[in-house]
Amino acid sequence: MVVRREPTLADVAEVAGVSLTTVSRVLNNRGYLSQATKDRVAQAIDQLNYRPNQVARALHGKSTSIIGVIVPTVALPFFGELAEEIENALAEHQYRMLVCNSMGRADREREYLDLLVSHRVDGIISGAHNDTLAEYQTVRMPLVTVDRDLSPTIPNVRCANEAAARDATRLLLERGARRPALLTSRTGPHNRREAGYRAVLAEAGIEPRIFTVDFHTPDAERARLIDAHLDAAAAQIDAVFATDDLSAAAVLDWAERNGRSVPHDFKVIGFDGTAAVRRALPGLATVQQPIADLARTAVDVLLSQINAHASAEDAPAAVVSPIELPGLLLAGTTT
């Protein structure tokens, strides 16, 4: 049986007829070498399809030019588009991306974080939605989050959630809603979209009504739980602000099955405004997150950290966190 394996530096040296040291000097462009020697090494590399070991490069203090990105799953429209935009932004700086899908599991996120650190990627962008993992506090490499508060010392790039939620809630009231409910993943002080909703209702003297369905609930169970919340409150609500578009789509489905006329006697607005959902539901009112700008800003902040580390500075320039970018209110036809 022929055992296939990746060619090593020693294989390149043997085929080129030179020493390991010479191959290393060619790869790292160090010292004087004749063009003939460089050509022989280059030909051997091409012949063997040799790929430099990025982990080994990192262990010798060299850049891997790889950034790790942790998201819940690229199957969700927001995170799929965010990952694509991060990849595009990184490519402009000759970096590549390694995507890790945590699937909403803290243990899997912990494993991926360990993998990225042990493989010495140049930096990490985390957008996963698990509760704060203590392991992040031990990471000693450049790190940026997207819409995730890990620590005051870790830059967090996000949409201006509270301001955008105020706009969304005001739109419901301006269009005639008097009993709007909030459908969100988790309630609490970290939920700035909830804060915006509550603030507008407080100004209007309206009692808030909040439904929660955890972000990581499986799709079939998620739809059942949303239906149960809406069924129980059907007589007490005339609108729903869902803090993501997929939940807003589930609300629209419930309204249709229950004979609610949207937007005449029932109004719905979502949040995210991804291209995928806009194509499927072009009339859905929503807040469009600036996904491309979020990705580019996260990459810029991360690369500034990487450059600071590479130049042996004590620390990168201080960043006021969170970095908030405005969302765009799209009134649609569902309000």
Short mmCIF file of C-alpha atoms in Angstrom, two decimals:
data_model
loop_
_atom_site.label_atom_id
_atom_site.label_comp_id
_atom_site.label_asym_id
_atom_site.label_seq_id
_atom_site.Cartn_x
_atom_site.Cartn_y
_atom_site.Cartn_z
CA MET A 1 0.00 0.00 0.00
CA VAL A 2 1.25 3.46 -0.91
CA VAL A 3 0.89 5.86 2.00
CA ARG A 4 0.20 9.36 0.82
CA ARG A 5 1.67 12.22 2.84
CA GLU A 6 2.41 15.86 2.41
CA PRO A 7 5.97 16.54 1.17
CA THR A 8 8.40 17.90 3.73
CA LEU A 9 11.23 20.38 3.63
CA ALA A 10 13.62 17.40 3.54
CA ASP A 11 11.90 16.09 0.40
CA VAL A 12 12.38 19.46 -1.30
CA ALA A 13 16.06 19.48 -0.35
CA GLU A 14 16.57 15.96 -1.70
CA VAL A 15 14.89 16.65 -5.05
CA ALA A 16 16.73 19.97 -5.44
CA GLY A 17 20.05 18.42 -4.43
CA VAL A 18 20.73 21.01 -1.74
CA SER A 19 20.78 21.13 2.05
CA LEU A 20 17.84 21.78 4.35
CA THR A 21 19.46 25.03 5.35
CA THR A 22 19.63 26.16 1.73
CA VAL A 23 15.92 25.41 1.19
CA SER A 24 15.09 27.36 4.35
CA ARG A 25 17.19 30.31 3.17
CA VAL A 26 15.43 30.30 -0.20
CA LEU A 27 11.97 30.22 1.40
CA ASN A 28 12.85 33.02 3.80
CA ASN A 29 14.91 35.02 1.28
CA ARG A 30 17.92 35.14 3.55
CA GLY A 31 21.57 35.46 2.60
CA TYR A 32 23.20 35.29 -0.81
CA LEU A 33 22.11 32.44 -3.07
CA SER A 34 22.76 31.99 -6.75
CA GLN A 35 19.82 32.21 -9.13
CA ALA A 36 20.52 28.66 -10.25
CA THR A 37 20.10 27.40 -6.66
CA LYS A 38 16.88 29.38 -6.22
CA ASP A 39 15.56 27.96 -9.50
CA ARG A 40 16.35 24.35 -8.45
CA VAL A 41 14.52 24.82 -5.15
CA ALA A 42 11.57 26.47 -6.88
CA GLN A 43 11.36 23.60 -9.38
CA ALA A 44 11.45 21.03 -6.57
CA ILE A 45 8.67 22.88 -4.73
CA ASP A 46 6.53 22.91 -7.87
CA GLN A 47 7.28 19.25 -8.61
CA LEU A 48 6.35 18.11 -5.11
CA ASN A 49 3.53 20.65 -4.63
CA TYR A 50 5.16 21.52 -1.31
CA ARG A 51 3.20 23.72 1.10
CA PRO A 52 5.04 25.46 3.95
CA ASN A 53 3.92 24.34 7.41
CA GLN A 54 2.10 27.38 8.78
CA VAL A 55 2.24 26.12 12.37
CA ALA A 56 5.98 25.70 12.12
CA ARG A 57 6.26 29.20 10.71
CA ALA A 58 4.29 30.56 13.67
CA LEU A 59 6.50 28.72 16.15
CA HIS A 60 9.47 30.53 14.63
CA GLY A 61 7.77 33.89 15.13
CA LYS A 62 6.61 34.30 11.52
CA SER A 63 3.16 35.37 10.39
CA THR A 64 0.78 32.65 9.23
CA SER A 65 -1.35 35.24 7.39
CA ILE A 66 -4.41 33.38 8.73
CA ILE A 67 -7.22 34.88 10.80
CA GLY A 68 -9.61 32.69 12.78
CA VAL A 69 -13.30 33.65 12.68
CA ILE A 70 -15.77 32.10 15.14
CA VAL A 71 -19.50 32.42 14.39
CA PRO A 72 -22.60 30.49 15.52
CA THR A 73 -23.12 29.13 11.98
CA VAL A 74 -22.72 30.49 8.46
CA ALA A 75 -26.08 28.86 7.69
CA LEU A 76 -27.72 31.88 9.34
CA PRO A 77 -27.98 34.72 6.79
CA PHE A 78 -26.40 37.42 8.99
CA PHE A 79 -23.35 35.35 9.92
CA GLY A 80 -22.97 33.91 6.44
CA GLU A 81 -22.86 37.40 4.94
CA LEU A 82 -20.63 38.68 7.76
CA ALA A 83 -18.12 35.87 7.16
CA GLU A 84 -18.10 36.61 3.43
CA GLU A 85 -17.46 40.31 4.03
CA ILE A 86 -14.69 39.56 6.56
CA GLU A 87 -13.06 37.26 4.03
CA ASN A 88 -13.21 39.97 1.35
CA ALA A 89 -11.73 42.58 3.70
CA LEU A 90 -8.93 40.24 4.78
CA ALA A 91 -8.09 39.31 1.19
CA GLU A 92 -7.32 42.96 0.45
CA HIS A 93 -4.50 42.65 3.00
CA GLN A 94 -3.31 39.21 1.79
CA TYR A 95 -4.79 37.38 4.77
CA ARG A 96 -6.82 34.19 4.64
CA MET A 97 -9.64 33.11 6.92
CA LEU A 98 -10.36 29.95 8.90
CA VAL A 99 -14.08 29.80 9.79
CA CYS A 100 -15.26 27.94 12.89
CA ASN A 101 -18.99 27.27 13.43
CA SER A 102 -19.70 26.97 17.16
CA MET A 103 -23.29 25.80 16.50
CA GLY A 104 -24.36 27.58 19.67
CA ARG A 105 -22.36 25.21 21.87
CA ALA A 106 -19.97 26.60 24.47
CA ASP A 107 -17.89 23.41 24.43
CA ARG A 108 -17.41 23.62 20.68
CA GLU A 109 -16.50 27.30 20.85
CA ARG A 110 -13.99 26.49 23.58
CA GLU A 111 -12.44 23.76 21.41
CA TYR A 112 -12.21 26.06 18.39
CA LEU A 113 -10.65 28.81 20.44
CA ASP A 114 -8.01 26.35 21.66
CA LEU A 115 -7.44 25.15 18.08
CA LEU A 116 -6.92 28.66 16.76
CA VAL A 117 -4.57 29.64 19.57
CA SER A 118 -2.55 26.42 19.33
CA HIS A 119 -2.18 26.82 15.56
CA ARG A 120 -0.91 30.35 16.15
CA VAL A 121 -3.25 32.18 13.78
CA ASP A 122 -2.36 35.86 13.57
CA GLY A 123 -5.62 36.98 15.19
CA ILE A 124 -9.23 36.07 15.99
CA ILE A 125 -12.58 37.68 15.21
CA SER A 126 -15.37 36.23 17.36
CA GLY A 127 -19.07 36.68 16.70
CA ALA A 128 -20.33 33.61 18.55
CA HIS A 129 -23.31 34.07 20.88
CA ASN A 130 -22.49 31.87 23.86
CA ASP A 131 -22.25 33.37 27.31
CA THR A 132 -18.86 34.79 28.11
CA LEU A 133 -16.20 32.08 28.13
CA ALA A 134 -13.42 32.58 30.68
CA GLU A 135 -10.94 31.23 28.12
CA TYR A 136 -11.08 34.48 26.14
CA GLN A 137 -9.46 36.28 29.06
CA THR A 138 -6.34 34.13 28.63
CA VAL A 139 -5.92 34.79 24.90
CA ARG A 140 -2.71 36.74 24.29
CA MET A 141 -3.13 37.39 20.60
CA PRO A 142 -5.00 40.09 18.66
CA LEU A 143 -8.74 39.65 19.24
CA VAL A 144 -11.85 41.57 18.12
CA THR A 145 -15.52 40.73 18.60
CA VAL A 146 -18.57 41.53 16.47
CA ASP A 147 -21.65 42.41 18.56
CA ARG A 148 -20.32 40.60 21.60
CA ASP A 149 -19.25 42.06 24.95
CA LEU A 150 -16.40 39.94 26.25
CA SER A 151 -14.34 42.47 28.14
CA PRO A 152 -13.75 46.24 28.26
CA THR A 153 -10.26 45.54 26.90
CA ILE A 154 -11.48 43.58 23.85
CA PRO A 155 -12.75 45.81 21.00
CA ASN A 156 -16.39 45.15 20.12
CA VAL A 157 -17.67 46.26 16.70
CA ARG A 158 -21.45 46.36 16.40
CA CYS A 159 -24.49 48.05 14.95
CA ALA A 160 -25.87 50.90 17.06
CA ASN A 161 -28.48 48.47 18.35
CA GLU A 162 -30.26 50.66 20.87
CA ALA A 163 -30.69 53.62 18.53
CA ALA A 164 -31.83 51.34 15.71
CA ALA A 165 -34.33 49.59 18.00
CA ARG A 166 -35.74 52.96 19.03
CA ASP A 167 -36.30 53.78 15.34
CA ALA A 168 -37.98 50.42 14.73
CA THR A 169 -40.29 50.77 17.74
CA ARG A 170 -41.18 54.37 16.91
CA LEU A 171 -42.11 53.29 13.38
CA LEU A 172 -44.61 50.78 14.77
CA LEU A 173 -46.21 53.47 16.94
CA GLU A 174 -46.24 56.01 14.12
CA ARG A 175 -48.04 53.48 11.91
CA GLY A 176 -50.77 53.00 14.52
CA ALA A 177 -49.59 50.17 16.78
CA ARG A 178 -50.57 50.59 20.43
CA ARG A 179 -49.58 47.24 21.93
CA PRO A 180 -46.31 46.20 20.28
CA ALA A 181 -44.49 43.17 21.67
CA LEU A 182 -40.78 42.40 21.50
CA LEU A 183 -39.61 38.97 20.31
CA THR A 184 -35.98 38.41 21.20
CA SER A 185 -33.47 35.72 22.13
CA ARG A 186 -32.56 36.74 25.67
CA THR A 187 -33.76 39.51 27.92
CA GLY A 188 -31.44 41.56 30.09
CA PRO A 189 -29.13 44.58 30.25
CA HIS A 190 -26.84 43.30 27.49
CA ASN A 191 -29.72 43.30 25.00
CA ARG A 192 -29.47 46.83 23.61
CA ARG A 193 -32.29 46.23 21.14
CA GLU A 194 -34.53 45.46 24.08
CA ALA A 195 -33.30 48.67 25.76
CA GLY A 196 -34.32 50.73 22.73
CA TYR A 197 -37.76 49.12 22.61
CA ARG A 198 -38.33 49.69 26.33
CA ALA A 199 -37.22 53.32 26.16
CA VAL A 200 -39.68 54.23 23.40
CA LEU A 201 -42.58 52.46 25.10
CA ALA A 202 -41.76 54.20 28.39
CA GLU A 203 -41.91 57.57 26.63
CA ALA A 204 -45.31 56.61 25.19
CA GLY A 205 -46.65 55.25 28.49
CA ILE A 206 -47.10 51.75 27.05
CA GLU A 207 -46.39 48.60 29.05
CA PRO A 208 -43.73 46.44 27.34
CA ARG A 209 -44.46 42.82 26.52
CA ILE A 210 -41.44 40.64 25.86
CA PHE A 211 -41.26 37.12 24.44
CA THR A 212 -37.99 35.17 24.48
CA VAL A 213 -36.93 32.23 22.34
CA ASP A 214 -33.28 31.34 22.77
CA PHE A 215 -31.06 32.13 19.78
CA HIS A 216 -29.80 28.53 19.58
CA THR A 217 -33.20 26.78 19.70
CA PRO A 218 -33.54 24.22 16.85
CA ASP A 219 -35.68 25.50 13.98
CA ALA A 220 -38.71 23.25 14.50
CA GLU A 221 -38.81 23.94 18.25
CA ARG A 222 -38.22 27.63 17.63
CA ALA A 223 -41.28 27.92 15.38
CA ARG A 224 -43.41 26.06 17.96
CA LEU A 225 -42.29 28.35 20.79
CA ILE A 226 -42.94 31.51 18.77
CA ASP A 227 -46.42 30.27 17.90
CA ALA A 228 -47.10 29.49 21.57
CA HIS A 229 -46.08 33.00 22.67
CA LEU A 230 -48.22 34.64 20.00
CA ASP A 231 -51.22 32.37 20.58
CA ALA A 232 -51.20 33.18 24.30
CA ALA A 233 -51.00 36.93 23.72
CA ALA A 234 -53.04 37.22 20.53
CA ALA A 235 -55.73 39.42 22.07
CA GLN A 236 -53.23 41.72 23.81
CA ILE A 237 -50.83 42.64 20.97
CA ASP A 238 -51.18 44.38 17.62
CA ALA A 239 -47.55 44.40 16.47
CA VAL A 240 -44.24 42.60 16.95
CA PHE A 241 -40.69 43.92 16.81
CA ALA A 242 -38.52 40.83 16.27
CA THR A 243 -34.83 41.35 16.94
CA ASP A 244 -33.86 39.22 13.93
CA ASP A 245 -35.46 38.78 10.52
CA LEU A 246 -35.92 35.02 10.71
CA SER A 247 -38.07 35.48 13.80
CA ALA A 248 -39.98 38.25 12.01
CA ALA A 249 -40.63 35.82 9.15
CA ALA A 250 -42.04 33.31 11.66
CA VAL A 251 -44.35 36.03 13.03
CA LEU A 252 -45.59 36.84 9.53
CA ASP A 253 -46.33 33.15 9.00
CA TRP A 254 -48.29 33.03 12.26
CA ALA A 255 -50.25 36.15 11.31
CA GLU A 256 -51.25 34.66 7.97
CA ARG A 257 -52.36 31.38 9.55
CA ASN A 258 -54.38 33.27 12.15
CA GLY A 259 -56.19 35.60 9.79
CA ARG A 260 -54.30 38.75 10.80
CA SER A 261 -54.12 41.35 8.04
CA VAL A 262 -50.59 42.75 7.77
CA PRO A 263 -50.11 45.69 8.03
CA HIS A 264 -53.74 46.79 8.49
CA ASP A 265 -54.48 45.24 11.87
CA PHE A 266 -51.13 43.63 12.70
CA LYS A 267 -47.65 45.05 12.11
CA VAL A 268 -44.25 43.35 12.01
CA ILE A 269 -40.70 44.64 11.86
CA GLY A 270 -37.43 42.70 12.04
CA PHE A 271 -33.72 43.36 12.35
CA ASP A 272 -30.66 42.49 10.19
CA GLY A 273 -31.76 43.24 6.63
CA THR A 274 -29.55 40.60 5.01
CA ALA A 275 -29.57 40.20 1.26
CA ALA A 276 -30.89 36.64 1.56
CA VAL A 277 -33.96 37.61 3.59
CA ARG A 278 -34.54 40.73 1.51
CA ARG A 279 -34.76 38.53 -1.58
CA ALA A 280 -37.17 36.10 0.12
CA LEU A 281 -39.27 38.78 1.87
CA PRO A 282 -38.72 42.05 -0.01
CA GLY A 283 -41.56 43.79 1.83
CA LEU A 284 -40.43 42.98 5.36
CA ALA A 285 -39.85 46.10 7.44
CA THR A 286 -36.48 45.81 9.15
CA VAL A 287 -33.35 47.51 10.38
CA GLN A 288 -30.54 46.79 7.95
CA GLN A 289 -27.23 46.23 9.68
CA PRO A 290 -24.16 47.67 7.88
CA ILE A 291 -22.63 44.21 7.48
CA ALA A 292 -19.86 45.18 5.06
CA ASP A 293 -18.83 48.12 7.25
CA LEU A 294 -18.95 45.99 10.40
CA ALA A 295 -16.65 43.43 8.77
CA ARG A 296 -14.24 46.02 7.40
CA THR A 297 -14.05 47.86 10.73
CA ALA A 298 -13.42 44.62 12.65
CA VAL A 299 -10.64 43.71 10.22
CA ASP A 300 -9.06 47.18 10.42
CA VAL A 301 -9.03 47.10 14.24
CA LEU A 302 -7.62 43.57 14.27
CA LEU A 303 -4.87 44.38 11.77
CA SER A 304 -3.86 47.43 13.80
CA GLN A 305 -3.37 45.07 16.75
CA ILE A 306 -1.39 42.63 14.61
CA ASN A 307 0.85 45.39 13.27
CA ALA A 308 1.46 46.68 16.79
CA HIS A 309 2.49 43.21 17.93
CA ALA A 310 4.76 42.76 14.91
CA SER A 311 6.55 46.04 15.59
CA ALA A 312 7.13 45.03 19.22
CA GLU A 313 5.15 47.96 20.59
CA ASP A 314 3.87 47.62 24.13
CA ALA A 315 0.25 47.82 22.98
CA PRO A 316 -1.83 48.87 19.97
CA ALA A 317 -3.50 52.26 19.95
CA ALA A 318 -6.37 52.40 22.43
CA VAL A 319 -9.80 51.78 20.92
CA VAL A 320 -12.98 53.16 22.45
CA SER A 321 -15.26 50.14 22.65
CA PRO A 322 -17.89 49.42 21.59
CA ILE A 323 -17.46 50.80 18.08
CA GLU A 324 -21.01 51.41 16.88
CA LEU A 325 -22.12 51.85 13.28
CA PRO A 326 -25.62 53.07 12.41
CA GLY A 327 -28.31 50.76 11.09
CA LEU A 328 -30.71 51.74 8.29
CA LEU A 329 -34.46 51.64 8.90
CA LEU A 330 -36.36 50.06 5.99
CA ALA A 331 -40.08 50.71 6.43
CA GLY A 332 -41.17 47.98 4.01
CA THR A 333 -44.84 47.03 3.67
CA THR A 334 -45.37 45.14 6.93
CA THR A 335 -45.86 48.18 9.17
#
